[in-house]
CSV table of C-alpha atoms in Angstrom, one decimal:
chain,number,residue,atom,x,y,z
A,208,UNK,CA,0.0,0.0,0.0
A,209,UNK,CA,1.2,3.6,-0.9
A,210,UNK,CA,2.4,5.6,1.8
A,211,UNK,CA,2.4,9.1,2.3
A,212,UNK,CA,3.5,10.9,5.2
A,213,UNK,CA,3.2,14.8,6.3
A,214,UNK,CA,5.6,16.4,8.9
A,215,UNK,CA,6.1,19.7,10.0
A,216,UNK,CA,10.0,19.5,10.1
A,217,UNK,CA,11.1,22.8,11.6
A,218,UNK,CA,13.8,22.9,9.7
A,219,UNK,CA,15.0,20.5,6.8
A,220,UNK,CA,18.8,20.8,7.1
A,221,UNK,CA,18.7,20.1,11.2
A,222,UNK,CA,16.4,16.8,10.4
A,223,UNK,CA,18.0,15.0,7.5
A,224,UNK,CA,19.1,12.6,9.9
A,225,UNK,CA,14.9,11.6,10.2
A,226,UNK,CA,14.1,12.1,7.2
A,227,UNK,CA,16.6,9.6,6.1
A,228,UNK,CA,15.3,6.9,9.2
A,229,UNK,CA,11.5,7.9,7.9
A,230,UNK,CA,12.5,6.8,4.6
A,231,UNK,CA,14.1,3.7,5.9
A,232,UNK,CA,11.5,2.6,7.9
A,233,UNK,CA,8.2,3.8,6.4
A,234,UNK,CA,9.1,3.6,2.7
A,235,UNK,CA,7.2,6.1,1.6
A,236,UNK,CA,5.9,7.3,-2.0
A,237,UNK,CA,6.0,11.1,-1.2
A,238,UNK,CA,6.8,13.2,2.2
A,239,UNK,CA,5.1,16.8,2.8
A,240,UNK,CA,7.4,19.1,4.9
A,241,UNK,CA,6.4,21.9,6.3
A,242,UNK,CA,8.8,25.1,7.9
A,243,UNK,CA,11.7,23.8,5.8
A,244,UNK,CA,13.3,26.9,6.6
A,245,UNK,CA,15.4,27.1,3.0
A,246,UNK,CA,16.4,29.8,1.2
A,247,UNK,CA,16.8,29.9,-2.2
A,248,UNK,CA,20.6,29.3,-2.2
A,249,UNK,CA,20.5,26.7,-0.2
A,250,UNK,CA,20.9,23.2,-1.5
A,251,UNK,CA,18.5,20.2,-0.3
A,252,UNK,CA,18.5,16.7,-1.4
A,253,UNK,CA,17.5,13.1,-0.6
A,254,UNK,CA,19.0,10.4,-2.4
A,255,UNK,CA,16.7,8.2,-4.0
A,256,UNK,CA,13.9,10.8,-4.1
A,257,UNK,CA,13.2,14.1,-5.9
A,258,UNK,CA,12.6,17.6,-4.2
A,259,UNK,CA,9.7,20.3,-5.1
A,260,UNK,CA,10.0,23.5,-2.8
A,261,UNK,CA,9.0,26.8,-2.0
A,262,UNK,CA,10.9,28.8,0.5
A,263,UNK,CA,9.7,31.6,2.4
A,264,UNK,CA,11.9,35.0,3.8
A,265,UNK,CA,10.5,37.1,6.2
A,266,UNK,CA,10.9,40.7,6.4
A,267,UNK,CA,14.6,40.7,7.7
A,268,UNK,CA,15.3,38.3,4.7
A,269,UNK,CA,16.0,35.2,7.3
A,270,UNK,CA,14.4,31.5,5.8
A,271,UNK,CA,10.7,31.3,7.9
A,272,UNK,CA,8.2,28.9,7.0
A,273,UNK,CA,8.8,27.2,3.5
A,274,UNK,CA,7.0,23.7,2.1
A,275,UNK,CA,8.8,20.8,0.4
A,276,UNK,CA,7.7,17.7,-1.2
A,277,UNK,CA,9.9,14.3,-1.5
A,278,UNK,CA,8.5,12.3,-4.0
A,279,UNK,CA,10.1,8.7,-4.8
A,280,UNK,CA,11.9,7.9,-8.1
A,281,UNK,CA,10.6,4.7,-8.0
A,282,UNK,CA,6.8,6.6,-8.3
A,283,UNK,CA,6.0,8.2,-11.5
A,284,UNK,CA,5.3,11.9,-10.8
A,285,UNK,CA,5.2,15.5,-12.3
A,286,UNK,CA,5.0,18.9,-10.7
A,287,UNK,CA,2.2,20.7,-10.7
A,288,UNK,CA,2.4,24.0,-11.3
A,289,UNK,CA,0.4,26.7,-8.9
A,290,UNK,CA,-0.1,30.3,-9.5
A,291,UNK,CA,-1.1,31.1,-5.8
A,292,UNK,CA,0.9,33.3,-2.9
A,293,UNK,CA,0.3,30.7,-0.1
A,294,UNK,CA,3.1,28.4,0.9
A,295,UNK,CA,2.4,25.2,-1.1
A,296,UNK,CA,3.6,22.9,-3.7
A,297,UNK,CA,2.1,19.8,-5.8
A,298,UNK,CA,2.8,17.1,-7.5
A,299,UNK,CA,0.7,14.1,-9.3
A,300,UNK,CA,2.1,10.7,-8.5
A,301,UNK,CA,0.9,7.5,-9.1
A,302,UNK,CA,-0.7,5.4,-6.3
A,303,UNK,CA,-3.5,3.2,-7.2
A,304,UNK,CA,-4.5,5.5,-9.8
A,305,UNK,CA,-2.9,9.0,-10.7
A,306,UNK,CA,-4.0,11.6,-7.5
A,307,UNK,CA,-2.7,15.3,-6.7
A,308,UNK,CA,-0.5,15.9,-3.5
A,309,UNK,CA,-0.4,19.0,-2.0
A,310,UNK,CA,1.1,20.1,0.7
A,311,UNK,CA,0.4,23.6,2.4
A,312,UNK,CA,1.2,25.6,5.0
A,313,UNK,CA,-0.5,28.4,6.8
A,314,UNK,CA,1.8,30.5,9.3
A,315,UNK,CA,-0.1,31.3,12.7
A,316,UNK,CA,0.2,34.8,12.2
A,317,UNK,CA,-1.1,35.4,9.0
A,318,UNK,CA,-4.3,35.9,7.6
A,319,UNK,CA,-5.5,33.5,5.4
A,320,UNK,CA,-8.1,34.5,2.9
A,321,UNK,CA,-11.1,32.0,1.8
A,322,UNK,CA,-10.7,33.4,-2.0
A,323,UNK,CA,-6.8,32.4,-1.9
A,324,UNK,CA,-8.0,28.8,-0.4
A,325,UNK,CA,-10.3,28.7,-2.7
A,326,UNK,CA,-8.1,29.6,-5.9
A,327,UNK,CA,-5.4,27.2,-5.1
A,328,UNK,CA,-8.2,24.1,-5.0
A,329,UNK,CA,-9.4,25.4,-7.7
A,330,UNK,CA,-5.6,25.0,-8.9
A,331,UNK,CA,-5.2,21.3,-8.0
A,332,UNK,CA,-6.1,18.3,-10.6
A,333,UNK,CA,-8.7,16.1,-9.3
A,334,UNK,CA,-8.8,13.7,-7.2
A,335,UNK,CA,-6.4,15.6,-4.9
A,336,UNK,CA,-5.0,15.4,-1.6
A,337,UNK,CA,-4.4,18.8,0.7
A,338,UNK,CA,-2.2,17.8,3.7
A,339,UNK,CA,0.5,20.1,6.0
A,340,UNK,CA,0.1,22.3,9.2
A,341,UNK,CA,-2.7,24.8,9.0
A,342,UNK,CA,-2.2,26.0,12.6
A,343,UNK,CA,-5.7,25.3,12.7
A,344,UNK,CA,-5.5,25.4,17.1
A,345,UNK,CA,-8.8,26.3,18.0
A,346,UNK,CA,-10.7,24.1,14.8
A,347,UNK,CA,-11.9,21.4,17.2
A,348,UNK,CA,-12.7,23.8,19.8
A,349,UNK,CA,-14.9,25.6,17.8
A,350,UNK,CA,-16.5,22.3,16.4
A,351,UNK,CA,-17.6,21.1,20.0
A,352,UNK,CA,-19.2,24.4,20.6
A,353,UNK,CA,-20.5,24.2,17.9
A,354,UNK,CA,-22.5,21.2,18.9
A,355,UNK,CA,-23.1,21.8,22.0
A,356,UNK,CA,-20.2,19.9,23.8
A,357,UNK,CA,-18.1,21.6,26.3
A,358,UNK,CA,-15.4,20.5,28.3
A,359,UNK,CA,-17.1,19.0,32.1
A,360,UNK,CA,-16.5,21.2,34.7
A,361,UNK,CA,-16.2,19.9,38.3
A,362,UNK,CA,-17.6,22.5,41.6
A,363,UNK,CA,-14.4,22.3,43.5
A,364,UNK,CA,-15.9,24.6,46.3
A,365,UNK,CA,-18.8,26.1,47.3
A,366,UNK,CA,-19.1,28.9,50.6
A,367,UNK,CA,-21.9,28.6,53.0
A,368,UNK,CA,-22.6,31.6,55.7
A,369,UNK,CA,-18.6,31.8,55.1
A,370,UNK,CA,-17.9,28.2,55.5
A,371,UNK,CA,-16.0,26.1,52.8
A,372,UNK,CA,-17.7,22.8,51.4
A,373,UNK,CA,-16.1,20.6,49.3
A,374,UNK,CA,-17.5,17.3,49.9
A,375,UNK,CA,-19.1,16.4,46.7
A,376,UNK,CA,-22.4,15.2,49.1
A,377,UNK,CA,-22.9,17.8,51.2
A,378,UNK,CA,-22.5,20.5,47.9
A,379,UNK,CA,-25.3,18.7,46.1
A,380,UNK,CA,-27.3,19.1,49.3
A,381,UNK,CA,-26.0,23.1,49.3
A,382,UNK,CA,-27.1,24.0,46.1
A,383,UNK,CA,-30.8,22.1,46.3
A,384,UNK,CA,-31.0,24.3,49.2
A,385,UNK,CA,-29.7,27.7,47.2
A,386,UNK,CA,-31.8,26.6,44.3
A,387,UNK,CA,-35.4,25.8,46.9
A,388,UNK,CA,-34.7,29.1,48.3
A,389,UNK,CA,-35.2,31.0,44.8
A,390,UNK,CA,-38.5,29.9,45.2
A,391,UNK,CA,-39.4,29.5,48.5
A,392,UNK,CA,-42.5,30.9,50.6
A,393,UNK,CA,-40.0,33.4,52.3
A,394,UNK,CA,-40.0,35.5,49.0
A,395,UNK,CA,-43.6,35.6,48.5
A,396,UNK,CA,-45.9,38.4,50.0
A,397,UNK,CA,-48.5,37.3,52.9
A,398,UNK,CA,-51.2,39.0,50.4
A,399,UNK,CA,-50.4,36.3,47.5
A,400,UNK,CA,-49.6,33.2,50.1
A,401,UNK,CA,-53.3,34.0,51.7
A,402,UNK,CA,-54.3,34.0,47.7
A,403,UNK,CA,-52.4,31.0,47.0
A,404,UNK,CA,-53.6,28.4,49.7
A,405,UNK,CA,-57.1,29.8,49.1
A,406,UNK,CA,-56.9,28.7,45.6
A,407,UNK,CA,-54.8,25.3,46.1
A,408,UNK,CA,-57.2,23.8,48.1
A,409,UNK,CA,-60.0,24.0,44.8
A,410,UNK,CA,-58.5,20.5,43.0
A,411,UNK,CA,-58.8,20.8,39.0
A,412,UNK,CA,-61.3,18.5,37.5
A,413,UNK,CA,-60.1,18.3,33.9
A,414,UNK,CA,-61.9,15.0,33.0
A,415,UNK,CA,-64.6,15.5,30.4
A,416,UNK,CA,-66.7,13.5,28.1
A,417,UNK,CA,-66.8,16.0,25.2
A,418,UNK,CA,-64.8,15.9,22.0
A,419,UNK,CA,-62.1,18.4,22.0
A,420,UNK,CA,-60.1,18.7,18.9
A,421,UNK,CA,-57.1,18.9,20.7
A,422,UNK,CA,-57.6,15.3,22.7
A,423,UNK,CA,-57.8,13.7,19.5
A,424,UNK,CA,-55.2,10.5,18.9
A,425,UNK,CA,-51.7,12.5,17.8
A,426,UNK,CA,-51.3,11.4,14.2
A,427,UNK,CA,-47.9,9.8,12.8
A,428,UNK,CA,-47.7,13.2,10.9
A,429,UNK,CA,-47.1,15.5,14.0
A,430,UNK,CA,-44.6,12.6,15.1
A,431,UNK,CA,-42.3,13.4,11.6
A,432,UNK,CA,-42.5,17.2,12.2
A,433,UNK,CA,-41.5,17.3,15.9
A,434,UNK,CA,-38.5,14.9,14.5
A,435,UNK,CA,-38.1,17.2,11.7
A,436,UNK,CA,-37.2,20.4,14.3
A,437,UNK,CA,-35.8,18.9,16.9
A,438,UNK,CA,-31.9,20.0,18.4
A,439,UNK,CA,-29.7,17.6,19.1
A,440,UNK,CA,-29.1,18.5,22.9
A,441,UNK,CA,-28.4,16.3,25.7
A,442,UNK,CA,-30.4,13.0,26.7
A,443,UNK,CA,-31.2,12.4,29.7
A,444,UNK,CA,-31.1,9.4,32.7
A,445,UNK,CA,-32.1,6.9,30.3
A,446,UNK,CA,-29.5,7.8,27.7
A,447,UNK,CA,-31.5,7.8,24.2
A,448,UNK,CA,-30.8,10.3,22.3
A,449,UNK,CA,-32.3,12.7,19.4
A,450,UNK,CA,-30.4,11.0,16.8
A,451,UNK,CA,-31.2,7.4,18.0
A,452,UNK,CA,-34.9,8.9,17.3
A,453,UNK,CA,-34.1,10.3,14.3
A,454,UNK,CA,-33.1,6.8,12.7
A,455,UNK,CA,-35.7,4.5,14.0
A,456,UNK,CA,-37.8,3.0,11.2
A,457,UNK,CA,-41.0,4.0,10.0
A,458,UNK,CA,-41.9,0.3,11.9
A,459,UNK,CA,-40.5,1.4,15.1
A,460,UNK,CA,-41.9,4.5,14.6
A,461,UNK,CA,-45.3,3.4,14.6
A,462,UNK,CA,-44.7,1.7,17.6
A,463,UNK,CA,-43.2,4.6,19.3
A,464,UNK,CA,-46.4,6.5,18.8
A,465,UNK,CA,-48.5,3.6,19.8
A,466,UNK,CA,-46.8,4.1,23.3
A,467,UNK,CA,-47.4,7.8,23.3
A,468,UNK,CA,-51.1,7.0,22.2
A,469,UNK,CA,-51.6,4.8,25.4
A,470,UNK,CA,-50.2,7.5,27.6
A,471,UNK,CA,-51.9,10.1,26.4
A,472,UNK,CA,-55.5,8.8,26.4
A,473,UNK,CA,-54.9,6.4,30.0
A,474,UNK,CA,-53.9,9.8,31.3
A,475,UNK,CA,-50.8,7.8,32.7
A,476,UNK,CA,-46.9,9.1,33.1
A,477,UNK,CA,-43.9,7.3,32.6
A,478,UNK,CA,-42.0,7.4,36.0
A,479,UNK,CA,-38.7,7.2,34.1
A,480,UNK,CA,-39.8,10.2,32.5
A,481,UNK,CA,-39.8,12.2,35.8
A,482,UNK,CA,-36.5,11.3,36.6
A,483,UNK,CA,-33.9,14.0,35.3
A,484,UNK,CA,-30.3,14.8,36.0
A,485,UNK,CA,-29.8,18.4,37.2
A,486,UNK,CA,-26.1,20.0,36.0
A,487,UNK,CA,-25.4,23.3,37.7
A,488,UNK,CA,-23.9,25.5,35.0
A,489,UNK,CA,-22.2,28.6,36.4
A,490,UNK,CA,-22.9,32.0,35.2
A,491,UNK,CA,-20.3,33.3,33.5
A,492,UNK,CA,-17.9,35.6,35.2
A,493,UNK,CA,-19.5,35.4,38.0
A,494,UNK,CA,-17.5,34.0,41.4
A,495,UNK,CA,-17.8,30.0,41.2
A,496,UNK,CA,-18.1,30.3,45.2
A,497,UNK,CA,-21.2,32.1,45.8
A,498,UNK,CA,-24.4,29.5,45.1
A,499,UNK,CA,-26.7,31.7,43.9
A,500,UNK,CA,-24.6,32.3,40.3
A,501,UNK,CA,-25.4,28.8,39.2
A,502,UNK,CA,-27.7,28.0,37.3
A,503,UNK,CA,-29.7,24.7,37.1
A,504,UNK,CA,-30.2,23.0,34.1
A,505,UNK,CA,-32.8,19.5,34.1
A,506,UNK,CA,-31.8,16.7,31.4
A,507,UNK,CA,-34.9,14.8,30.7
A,508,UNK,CA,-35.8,11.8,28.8
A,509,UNK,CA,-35.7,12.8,25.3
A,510,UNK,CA,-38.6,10.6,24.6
A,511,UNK,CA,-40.8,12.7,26.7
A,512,UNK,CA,-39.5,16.0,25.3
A,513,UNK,CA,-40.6,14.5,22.1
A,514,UNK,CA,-44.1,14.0,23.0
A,515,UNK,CA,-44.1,17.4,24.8
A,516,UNK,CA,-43.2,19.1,21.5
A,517,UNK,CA,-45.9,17.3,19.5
A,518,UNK,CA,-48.3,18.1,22.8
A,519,UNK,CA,-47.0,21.8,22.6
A,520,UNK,CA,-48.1,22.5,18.9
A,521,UNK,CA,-51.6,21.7,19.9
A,522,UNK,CA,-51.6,23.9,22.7
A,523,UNK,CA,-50.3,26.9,20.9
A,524,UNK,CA,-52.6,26.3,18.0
A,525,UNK,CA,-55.6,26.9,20.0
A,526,UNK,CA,-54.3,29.6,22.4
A,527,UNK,CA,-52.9,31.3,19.1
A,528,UNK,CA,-56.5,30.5,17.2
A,529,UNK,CA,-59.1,31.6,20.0
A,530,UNK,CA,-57.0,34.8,21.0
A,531,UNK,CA,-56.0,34.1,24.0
A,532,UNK,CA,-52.1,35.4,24.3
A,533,UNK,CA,-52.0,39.2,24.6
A,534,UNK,CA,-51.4,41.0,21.0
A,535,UNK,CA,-48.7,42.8,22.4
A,536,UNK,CA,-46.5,39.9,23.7
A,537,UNK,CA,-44.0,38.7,21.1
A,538,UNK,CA,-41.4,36.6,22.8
A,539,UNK,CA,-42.1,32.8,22.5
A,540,UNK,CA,-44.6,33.5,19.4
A,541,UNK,CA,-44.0,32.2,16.1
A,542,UNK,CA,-43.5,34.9,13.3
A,543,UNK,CA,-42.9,37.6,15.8
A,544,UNK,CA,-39.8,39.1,17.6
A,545,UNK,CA,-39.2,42.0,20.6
A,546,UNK,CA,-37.5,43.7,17.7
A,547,UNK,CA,-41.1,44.2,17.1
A,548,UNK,CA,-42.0,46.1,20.4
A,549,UNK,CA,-39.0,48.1,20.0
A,550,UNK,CA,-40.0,49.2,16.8
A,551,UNK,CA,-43.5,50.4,17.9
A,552,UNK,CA,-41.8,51.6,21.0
A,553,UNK,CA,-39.4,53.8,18.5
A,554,UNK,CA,-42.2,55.2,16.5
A,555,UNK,CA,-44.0,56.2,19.7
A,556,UNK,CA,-41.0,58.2,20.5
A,557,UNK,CA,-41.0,59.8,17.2
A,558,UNK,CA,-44.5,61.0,17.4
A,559,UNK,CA,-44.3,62.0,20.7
A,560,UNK,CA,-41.5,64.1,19.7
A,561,UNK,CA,-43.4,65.6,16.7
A,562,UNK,CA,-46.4,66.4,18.9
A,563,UNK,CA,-44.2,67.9,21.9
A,564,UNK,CA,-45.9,65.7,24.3
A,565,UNK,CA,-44.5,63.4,27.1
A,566,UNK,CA,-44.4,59.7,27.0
A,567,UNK,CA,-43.5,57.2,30.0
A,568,UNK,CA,-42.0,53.8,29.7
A,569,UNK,CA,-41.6,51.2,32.1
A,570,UNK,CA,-39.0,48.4,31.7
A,571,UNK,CA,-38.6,45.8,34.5
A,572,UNK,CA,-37.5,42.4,34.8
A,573,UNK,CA,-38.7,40.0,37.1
A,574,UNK,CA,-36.3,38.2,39.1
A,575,UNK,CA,-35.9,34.7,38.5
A,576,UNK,CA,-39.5,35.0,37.1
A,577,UNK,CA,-39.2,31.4,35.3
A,578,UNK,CA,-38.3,29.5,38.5
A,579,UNK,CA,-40.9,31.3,41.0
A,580,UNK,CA,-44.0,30.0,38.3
A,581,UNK,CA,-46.4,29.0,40.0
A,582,UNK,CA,-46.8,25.5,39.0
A,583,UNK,CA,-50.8,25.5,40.4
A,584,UNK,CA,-51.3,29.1,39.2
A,585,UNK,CA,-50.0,27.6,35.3
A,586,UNK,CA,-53.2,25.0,35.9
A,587,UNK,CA,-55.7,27.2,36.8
A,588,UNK,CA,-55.1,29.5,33.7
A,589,UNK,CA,-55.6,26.1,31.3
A,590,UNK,CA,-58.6,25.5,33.6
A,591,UNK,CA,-60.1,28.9,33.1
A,592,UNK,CA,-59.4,28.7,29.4
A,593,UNK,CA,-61.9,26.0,29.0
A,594,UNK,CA,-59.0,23.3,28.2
A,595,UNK,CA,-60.4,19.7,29.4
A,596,UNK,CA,-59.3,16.2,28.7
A,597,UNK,CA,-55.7,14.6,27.5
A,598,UNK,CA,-54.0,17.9,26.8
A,599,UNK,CA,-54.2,19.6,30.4
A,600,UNK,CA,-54.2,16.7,31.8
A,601,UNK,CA,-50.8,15.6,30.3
A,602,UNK,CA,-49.5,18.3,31.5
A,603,UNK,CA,-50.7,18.1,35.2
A,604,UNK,CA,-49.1,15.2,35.0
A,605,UNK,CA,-46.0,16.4,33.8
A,606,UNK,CA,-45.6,19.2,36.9
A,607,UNK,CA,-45.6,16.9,39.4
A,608,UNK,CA,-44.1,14.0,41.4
A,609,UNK,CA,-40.1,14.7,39.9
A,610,UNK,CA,-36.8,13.3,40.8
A,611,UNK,CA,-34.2,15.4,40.6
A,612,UNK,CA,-30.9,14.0,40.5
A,613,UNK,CA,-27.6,15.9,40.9
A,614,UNK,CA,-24.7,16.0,38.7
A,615,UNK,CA,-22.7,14.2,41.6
A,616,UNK,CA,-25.2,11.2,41.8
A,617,UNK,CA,-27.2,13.2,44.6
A,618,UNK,CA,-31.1,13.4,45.0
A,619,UNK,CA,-31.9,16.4,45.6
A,620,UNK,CA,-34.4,16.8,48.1
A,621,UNK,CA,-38.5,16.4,47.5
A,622,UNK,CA,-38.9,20.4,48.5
A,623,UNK,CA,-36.6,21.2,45.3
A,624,UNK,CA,-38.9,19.3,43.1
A,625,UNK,CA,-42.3,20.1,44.7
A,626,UNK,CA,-41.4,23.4,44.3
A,627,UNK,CA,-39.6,24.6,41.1
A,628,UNK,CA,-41.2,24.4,37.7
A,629,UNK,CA,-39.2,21.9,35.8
A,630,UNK,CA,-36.8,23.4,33.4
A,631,UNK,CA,-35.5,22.3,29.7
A,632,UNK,CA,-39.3,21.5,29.2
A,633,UNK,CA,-40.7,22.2,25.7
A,634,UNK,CA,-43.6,23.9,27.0
């Protein structure tokens, strides 16, 4: 088998000496080199093998970078010639059939242009091979961002009314606590607790004997299009993922809706599906230390998320169709954006301007409005929007009765749970 090797040399005349044992050992058809550091003067062979190369001076006229490319006499071969600035050189050789070999280098502190990439493969006889050192540090760093995986980040210590915890234990039980606290009765006014026990001791009804369009059987259609839109993020306990979902066939598929089907219409809840691993993320720049500047994140079974998205459509479609979201909110609405309010909020300004009168705004933000819901209060509003049957009641279901488990293999405790809405939930 034809071998090819690529090395980024630092300096051709200093490693003759491995060349020479490269060749010895590996055999190889051709050898890209990269920072050859040669001049033009200079002189550079390899017995036995043929030398392509283009040096590089820097400013002060010293050898910096340079390629080279070794190619075999035993190999038939022919330069190829580029018209391109970048460090690189090419050559056809026969392998198992007649390929391109290019080898390329890209200084670190240099900018490279797309159009010059671009031009040289446009440059390079098919099929072709582009190897060397592109100095391409942070590539793989960017691809994990960009799908979502990060480096794991351990909570080395946490500080407690000024006391240091490090036991991996007692800091799951810390930050349940910090996290409970959030929402806790102690940040609620006696005026809304005396509201709030008045109310919770109604109990929803949402049984019903009517057909609702919404409680209908979901359809293997609305399975396809949550699949279609779905992000790869991370599964949860049970370890399935997105794509696992993705490539099930159409067989399985079917099946996998039959099981939604029964859940959705025996008003039953998969207790695997209330089990989900909590991962505090820490906010960033802010002191790793303090509790309250993480964040908690749930990872849920991506199974249920699944059936929450197809769940969620429905719901919006009828809270979108009978009217009932506020015309002015546009966050979380399809075809709209809070560039819209600040547009209208702009041309109010404007006019008010024109007409020399006064106009008041009023920005606020609630603090840590998604994790002080009221889980009860979310209930009641489906309840006095009429919703009755499999929908609400999936949801009910859904709210209640979680396990929370922490990144270090703690449970955190039932308060947590009882109290929080669950996050990373479609809805």
């Amino acid at each position: 088998m034809a071998c090819v090797v690529s090395w980024n040399c630092r300096g051709f005349h200093s490693k003759v000496c491995h060349i020479k044992d490269m060749i010895y050992e590996m055999h190889p058809v051709c050898i890209a080199l990269q920072e050859t550091y040669l001049k033009p003067a200079d002189i550079a062979k390899i017995k036995r093998y043929s030398l392509v190369r283009k040096d590089n001076e820097n400013e002060s006229g010293r050898a910096s970078g340079g390629v080279a490319l070794l190619v075999s006499h035993d190999t038939p071969s022919s330069v190829v010639t580029l018209h391109t600035n970048l460090q690189a050189v090419a050559v056809r050789v026969m392998l198992s059939n007649l390929v391109t070999v290019c080898t390329l280098y890209l200084p670190p502190s240099t900018s490279v242009n797309d159009r010059d990439l671009n031009r040289l493969v446009d440059e390079l006889p098919t099929p072709f091979i582009i190897i060397g050192d592109f100095n391409a540090k942070d590539m793989w760093e960017n691809v994990r961002r960009a799908c979502g995986i990060y480096p794991e980040k351990r909570i080395s210590c946490l500080r407690k009314n000024g006391q240091e915890v490090r036991n991996i234990s007692e800091m799951g039980d810390v930050l349940a606590e910090a996290f409970a606290s959030i929402c806790s009765a102690s940040n609620c006014t006696e005026p809304f607790l005396t509201h709030k026990n008045r109310l919770e001791r109604i109990k929803l009804r949402f049984q019903t004997t009517k057909r609702l369009s919404y409680n209908t059987d979901l359809t293997i259609f609305e399975l396809h299009t949550a699949l279609s839109v779905i992000k790869h993020t991370s599964p949860g306990p049970d370890e399935v993922t997105y794509s696992m979902l993705q490539h099930l066939s159409e067989h399985s598929l079917l099946n996998t809706l039959y099981m939604f089907n029964h859940i959705w219409k025996e008003h039953v809840f998969p207790d695997c599906w209330k089990h989900a691993f909590i991962i505090s993320i820490l906010k960033p720049g802010k002191d790793p230390q303090n509790l309250l500047n993480y964040r908690p994140i749930a990872l849920t079974s991506c199974m249920c998320k699944l059936f929450e998205r197809i769940v969620n459509v429905r719901l919006v479609h009828i809270l979108e169709k009978n009217e009932y979201i506020s015309p002015f909110q546009s966050g979380f609405r399809k075809s709209r954006s809070t560039i819209d309010n600040l547009i209208s909020l702009e041309t109010d300004i404007r006019v008010a301007f024109l007409k020399r009168n006064h106009l008041v705004s009023i920005f606020f933000d609630i603090y840590k409005a998604y994790d002080r819901t009221w889980r009860y209060g979310i209930m009641k509003n489906l309840y006095d929007l009429g919703f009755r049957g499999n929908l609400p009641i999936f949801v009910q279901n859904f709210l209640k009765q979680r396990i929370l488990e922490s990144d270090s293999g703690i449970l955190f405790p039932t308060f947590f749970a009882r109290k929080k809405v669950f996050l990373r939930a479609v809805f």
